[in-house]
CSV table of C-alpha atoms in Angstrom, one decimal:
chain,number,residue,atom,x,y,z
A,1,MET,CA,13.0,-11.9,11.4
A,2,ARG,CA,9.7,-13.7,12.0
A,3,GLN,CA,7.0,-14.3,9.3
A,4,VAL,CA,4.0,-11.9,10.0
A,5,LEU,CA,2.0,-12.6,6.9
A,6,LYS,CA,1.4,-15.9,5.1
A,7,VAL,CA,-0.8,-16.2,1.9
A,8,TYR,CA,-1.7,-19.8,1.0
A,9,ASP,CA,-3.1,-20.8,-2.4
A,10,LEU,CA,-5.3,-17.7,-2.5
A,11,GLY,CA,-8.0,-17.6,-5.2
A,12,VAL,CA,-10.7,-15.0,-5.7
A,13,SER,CA,-13.4,-14.7,-8.3
A,14,TYR,CA,-16.0,-12.0,-9.2
A,15,ASN,CA,-19.2,-13.3,-10.8
A,16,GLY,CA,-17.3,-16.3,-12.1
A,17,VAL,CA,-14.3,-14.3,-13.4
A,18,VAL,CA,-11.0,-15.3,-11.9
A,19,ALA,CA,-9.2,-12.3,-10.3
A,20,LEU,CA,-6.6,-14.3,-8.3
A,21,GLU,CA,-5.5,-17.9,-8.7
A,22,GLY,CA,-3.2,-20.0,-6.5
A,23,VAL,CA,-1.3,-17.0,-5.0
A,24,SER,CA,1.1,-18.1,-2.2
A,25,PHE,CA,3.9,-16.1,-0.5
A,26,HIS,CA,5.1,-15.0,2.9
A,27,VAL,CA,6.4,-11.7,4.3
A,28,GLN,CA,8.8,-11.1,7.2
A,29,SER,CA,8.3,-8.6,9.9
A,30,GLY,CA,9.5,-5.1,8.9
A,31,GLU,CA,9.9,-5.9,5.2
A,32,ARG,CA,8.9,-3.6,2.4
A,33,VAL,CA,7.2,-5.5,-0.5
A,34,ALA,CA,6.2,-4.0,-3.8
A,35,ILE,CA,3.2,-5.6,-5.6
A,36,VAL,CA,3.6,-5.0,-9.3
A,37,GLY,CA,1.6,-6.1,-12.3
A,38,PRO,CA,-0.5,-4.8,-15.2
A,39,ASN,CA,-3.9,-3.2,-14.8
A,40,GLY,CA,-6.5,-5.8,-13.8
A,41,SER,CA,-3.8,-8.2,-12.5
A,42,GLY,CA,-5.4,-8.5,-9.0
A,43,LYS,CA,-3.3,-6.1,-7.0
A,44,SER,CA,-6.2,-4.4,-5.3
A,45,THR,CA,-8.1,-7.7,-5.0
A,46,LEU,CA,-5.1,-9.1,-3.1
A,47,PHE,CA,-5.3,-6.3,-0.6
A,48,ARG,CA,-9.1,-6.7,-0.3
A,49,ALA,CA,-8.7,-10.4,0.5
A,50,MET,CA,-6.1,-9.6,3.1
A,51,LEU,CA,-8.5,-7.2,4.8
A,52,GLY,CA,-11.4,-9.6,4.7
A,53,LEU,CA,-13.4,-7.4,2.3
A,54,VAL,CA,-13.8,-10.3,-0.2
A,55,THR,CA,-14.2,-14.0,0.5
A,56,PRO,CA,-11.6,-16.2,-1.1
A,57,ARG,CA,-12.7,-19.0,-3.3
A,58,THR,CA,-9.7,-21.0,-2.3
A,59,GLY,CA,-6.8,-20.6,0.2
A,60,LYS,CA,-6.4,-18.3,3.2
A,61,VAL,CA,-4.4,-15.4,4.6
A,62,GLU,CA,-2.7,-15.7,8.0
A,63,ALA,CA,-1.4,-12.6,9.8
A,64,ASP,CA,-0.6,-14.0,13.3
A,65,GLY,CA,-3.0,-11.5,14.9
A,66,ALA,CA,-1.4,-8.5,13.3
A,67,GLU,CA,-3.4,-5.3,12.9
A,68,PHE,CA,-3.9,-4.2,9.2
A,69,GLY,CA,-3.9,-0.6,8.1
A,70,TYR,CA,-5.1,0.3,4.6
A,71,VAL,CA,-4.3,3.4,2.5
A,72,THR,CA,-6.7,3.4,-0.4
A,73,GLN,CA,-6.1,4.9,-3.9
A,74,ARG,CA,-6.6,8.7,-3.9
A,75,SER,CA,-9.1,8.3,-6.8
A,76,ALA,CA,-11.4,6.4,-4.5
A,77,VAL,CA,-11.8,9.3,-2.1
A,78,ASP,CA,-14.3,12.2,-2.2
A,79,TRP,CA,-11.9,15.0,-1.5
A,80,SER,CA,-14.8,17.5,-1.4
A,81,PHE,CA,-16.1,16.0,1.8
A,82,PRO,CA,-15.8,18.6,4.6
A,83,VAL,CA,-13.4,17.1,7.1
A,84,THR,CA,-10.2,18.4,8.6
A,85,VAL,CA,-6.9,16.7,8.6
A,86,HIS,CA,-7.2,16.0,12.3
A,87,ASP,CA,-10.7,14.5,12.0
A,88,ALA,CA,-9.7,12.4,9.0
A,89,VAL,CA,-6.9,10.8,11.0
A,90,MET,CA,-9.2,10.4,14.1
A,91,MET,CA,-11.4,8.2,11.8
A,92,GLY,CA,-8.6,5.6,12.1
A,93,ARG,CA,-9.4,5.4,15.8
A,94,VAL,CA,-13.1,4.6,15.4
A,95,GLY,CA,-12.7,0.9,15.8
A,96,LYS,CA,-10.8,1.4,19.1
A,97,MET,CA,-13.2,3.8,20.7
A,98,GLY,CA,-16.0,1.5,21.8
A,99,TRP,CA,-19.7,1.7,21.0
A,100,LEU,CA,-20.2,5.2,22.3
A,101,ARG,CA,-17.4,6.5,19.9
A,102,TRP,CA,-16.1,9.0,22.5
A,103,GLN,CA,-12.7,10.4,22.0
A,104,ARG,CA,-10.4,9.6,24.9
A,105,PRO,CA,-7.1,11.4,25.7
A,106,ARG,CA,-5.3,8.3,24.4
A,107,ASP,CA,-7.1,8.7,21.0
A,108,ARG,CA,-6.0,12.3,20.7
A,109,GLU,CA,-2.5,11.5,21.7
A,110,ILE,CA,-2.2,8.8,19.1
A,111,VAL,CA,-3.7,11.1,16.4
A,112,GLN,CA,-1.1,13.8,17.3
A,113,ARG,CA,1.7,11.3,17.2
A,114,CYS,CA,0.6,10.0,13.8
A,115,LEU,CA,0.4,13.5,12.4
A,116,GLU,CA,3.9,14.1,13.6
A,117,GLN,CA,5.2,10.9,12.0
A,118,VAL,CA,4.0,12.0,8.6
A,119,GLY,CA,5.0,15.7,9.0
A,120,MET,CA,1.4,17.0,8.9
A,121,THR,CA,0.9,18.5,12.4
A,122,ALA,CA,0.9,22.1,11.1
A,123,TYR,CA,-2.1,21.2,8.8
A,124,ALA,CA,-4.3,19.6,11.5
A,125,GLY,CA,-7.0,22.2,11.1
A,126,ARG,CA,-6.9,22.3,7.3
A,127,GLN,CA,-9.6,20.8,5.1
A,128,ILE,CA,-8.3,17.7,3.3
A,129,GLY,CA,-9.6,19.0,0.0
A,130,GLU,CA,-7.2,22.0,0.2
A,131,LEU,CA,-4.1,19.8,0.4
A,132,SER,CA,-1.8,18.7,-2.4
A,133,GLY,CA,-1.9,15.1,-3.6
A,134,GLY,CA,1.3,14.2,-1.6
A,135,GLN,CA,-0.1,15.8,1.5
A,136,GLN,CA,-3.4,13.9,1.1
A,137,GLN,CA,-1.4,10.7,0.9
A,138,ARG,CA,0.4,11.5,4.1
A,139,VAL,CA,-2.9,12.1,5.9
A,140,PHE,CA,-4.2,8.8,4.8
A,141,ILE,CA,-1.0,7.1,6.0
A,142,ALA,CA,-1.5,8.8,9.3
A,143,ARG,CA,-5.1,7.5,9.5
A,144,ALA,CA,-3.9,4.0,8.8
A,145,LEU,CA,-1.2,4.3,11.5
A,146,ALA,CA,-3.9,5.6,14.0
A,147,GLN,CA,-5.4,2.1,13.8
A,148,GLU,CA,-2.1,1.0,15.5
A,149,ALA,CA,-1.4,-1.1,12.4
A,150,THR,CA,1.7,-3.3,12.3
A,151,ILE,CA,1.0,-4.3,8.6
A,152,LEU,CA,0.3,-1.4,6.3
A,153,LEU,CA,-1.3,-2.0,2.8
A,154,MET,CA,-0.8,0.9,0.5
A,155,ASP,CA,-2.7,0.9,-2.9
A,156,GLU,CA,-0.8,2.9,-5.5
A,157,PRO,CA,0.3,5.7,-3.1
A,158,PHE,CA,2.7,7.2,-5.7
A,159,THR,CA,0.0,7.8,-8.4
A,160,GLY,CA,-0.6,11.5,-9.0
A,161,VAL,CA,2.1,12.9,-6.7
A,162,ASP,CA,5.2,14.8,-7.7
A,163,ALA,CA,8.8,13.7,-7.2
A,164,PRO,CA,9.3,15.5,-3.9
A,165,SER,CA,6.1,14.1,-2.5
A,166,GLN,CA,7.1,10.6,-3.6
A,167,GLU,CA,10.4,11.0,-1.8
A,168,ALA,CA,8.6,12.2,1.3
A,169,ILE,CA,6.4,9.2,1.3
A,170,LEU,CA,9.4,6.9,0.9
A,171,GLU,CA,11.1,8.6,3.8
A,172,ILE,CA,8.0,7.9,5.9
A,173,MET,CA,8.2,4.3,4.9
A,174,ASP,CA,11.8,4.2,6.0
A,175,ARG,CA,10.9,5.5,9.4
A,176,LEU,CA,8.0,3.0,9.7
A,177,GLN,CA,10.4,0.1,8.8
A,178,GLU,CA,12.6,1.2,11.7
A,179,GLN,CA,9.6,0.7,13.9
A,180,ASP,CA,9.1,-2.8,12.5
A,181,VAL,CA,6.0,-1.9,10.5
A,182,THR,CA,5.6,-4.3,7.6
A,183,LEU,CA,4.7,-2.5,4.3
A,184,LEU,CA,3.0,-3.9,1.2
A,185,VAL,CA,2.7,-1.4,-1.6
A,186,SER,CA,1.1,-1.7,-5.0
A,187,THR,CA,2.7,0.4,-7.6
A,188,HIS,CA,3.0,0.9,-11.4
A,189,ASP,CA,6.5,2.2,-11.1
A,190,LEU,CA,8.7,-0.8,-11.8
A,191,ASN,CA,12.1,1.0,-11.4
A,192,LEU,CA,11.0,2.3,-8.0
A,193,ALA,CA,10.0,-1.2,-7.0
A,194,VAL,CA,13.4,-2.5,-7.9
A,195,GLU,CA,15.4,0.3,-6.3
A,196,ARG,CA,13.5,0.9,-3.1
A,197,PHE,CA,11.9,-2.3,-1.9
A,198,ASP,CA,13.1,-5.5,-0.2
A,199,ARG,CA,11.0,-7.8,-2.1
A,200,LEU,CA,8.9,-7.7,-5.3
A,201,ALA,CA,5.8,-9.7,-6.1
A,202,LEU,CA,5.1,-9.8,-9.8
A,203,LEU,CA,1.4,-10.5,-10.3
A,204,ASN,CA,-0.9,-11.2,-13.1
A,205,THR,CA,-3.9,-13.2,-11.6
A,206,GLN,CA,-1.2,-15.7,-10.6
A,207,LEU,CA,2.0,-14.9,-8.8
A,208,ILE,CA,4.6,-14.9,-11.6
A,209,ALA,CA,7.6,-14.4,-9.4
A,210,TYR,CA,8.4,-13.3,-5.8
A,211,GLY,CA,11.7,-12.5,-4.1
A,212,ALA,CA,14.6,-10.0,-4.2
A,213,PRO,CA,13.6,-7.4,-6.9
A,214,ARG,CA,16.7,-7.9,-9.2
A,215,GLN,CA,16.2,-11.6,-9.1
A,216,VAL,CA,12.5,-11.3,-9.9
A,217,ILE,CA,12.8,-8.9,-12.8
A,218,THR,CA,13.9,-11.1,-15.7
A,219,PRO,CA,12.9,-11.0,-19.3
A,220,GLN,CA,11.0,-14.3,-18.9
A,221,ALA,CA,9.0,-13.0,-15.8
A,222,LEU,CA,8.2,-9.7,-17.5
A,223,THR,CA,7.0,-11.4,-20.6
A,224,ALA,CA,4.8,-13.7,-18.5
A,225,ALA,CA,3.3,-10.7,-16.6
A,226,TYR,CA,3.0,-8.2,-19.5
A,227,GLY,CA,3.2,-10.1,-22.7
A,228,GLY,CA,4.3,-8.0,-25.7
A,229,GLN,CA,4.4,-4.8,-23.6
A,230,ALA,CA,7.6,-5.9,-21.9
A,231,VAL,CA,10.8,-4.4,-23.2
A,232,TRP,CA,14.1,-5.7,-21.7
A,233,ARG,CA,16.9,-3.1,-21.4
A,234,GLY,CA,19.8,-4.9,-19.9
A,235,ASP,CA,20.7,-6.6,-16.7
A,236,ASP,CA,19.3,-4.2,-14.2
A,237,TYR,CA,16.3,-2.4,-15.7
A,238,ALA,CA,13.3,-3.0,-17.8
A,239,MET,CA,10.6,-0.9,-19.4
A,240,VAL,CA,6.9,-2.0,-19.8
A,241,LEU,CA,5.0,0.0,-22.3
A,242,GLY,CA,1.4,1.1,-21.8
A,243,ASP,CA,0.0,0.8,-18.3
A,244,ILE,CA,3.1,0.8,-16.1
A,245,GLU,CA,5.1,3.9,-15.1
A,246,CYS,CA,8.7,3.7,-16.2
A,247,CYS,CA,11.3,6.2,-17.3
A,248,GLY,CA,9.0,9.2,-16.9
A,249,GLU,CA,6.0,7.9,-18.8
A,250,SER,CA,2.8,6.5,-17.4
A,251,GLU,CA,-0.7,5.7,-18.3
A,252,HIS,CA,-2.6,4.9,-15.1
A,253,GLN,CA,-5.7,2.9,-14.8
A,254,HIS,CA,-7.0,0.9,-11.8
A,255,ASP,CA,-7.4,-2.8,-11.0
């Protein structure tokens, strides 16, 4: 596999407060990478830097010309806005339409295909505010795919969805990997990150550890990331108390 994303010595500050410092890692084509860390650790800032929404103080991001798609946190969306599922996904095509913003047959075909990929074709005419949390996430995945993205950044897609919806999202991720789409997913669910991802990035302003999940999740790494909140429970699993979902308990906040 070839490297499609390279992050070199990335540093970001907001009003003099360091959000990221010296973060470096690379991602192979088609990999699924979990970005895990406590609240305020820089997970969302990392995504914003990759998208060019913030200017790094140091370092750079190289994506070899790949197209990024971004699935924002559900809490950042005004779900009362009157827009249908179809039109929400079509918004992902805006950057491809040209300055007149006319929908071409190709745009409509791509939107239809993306809705099919996430199993939301039957809901195309429904208002997005009428959907369940899991359905809303699937619509926003479709919108990102409509950009013809080859690298998909997903900011806490499992927050606020039930277990069946979580599994449906994971199955969509499986299909995307088969199409060689690279996935970076921030999550508070440490056990899920260990069990269902190829690599895990443990972040707390700095990159604490990066690699195969069961190699990354050690007592030392968890203590470095979470301090006194980390509880080690044997060779395979760990629990972090407070702001990370684990073992059926969660307390969600945002970076």
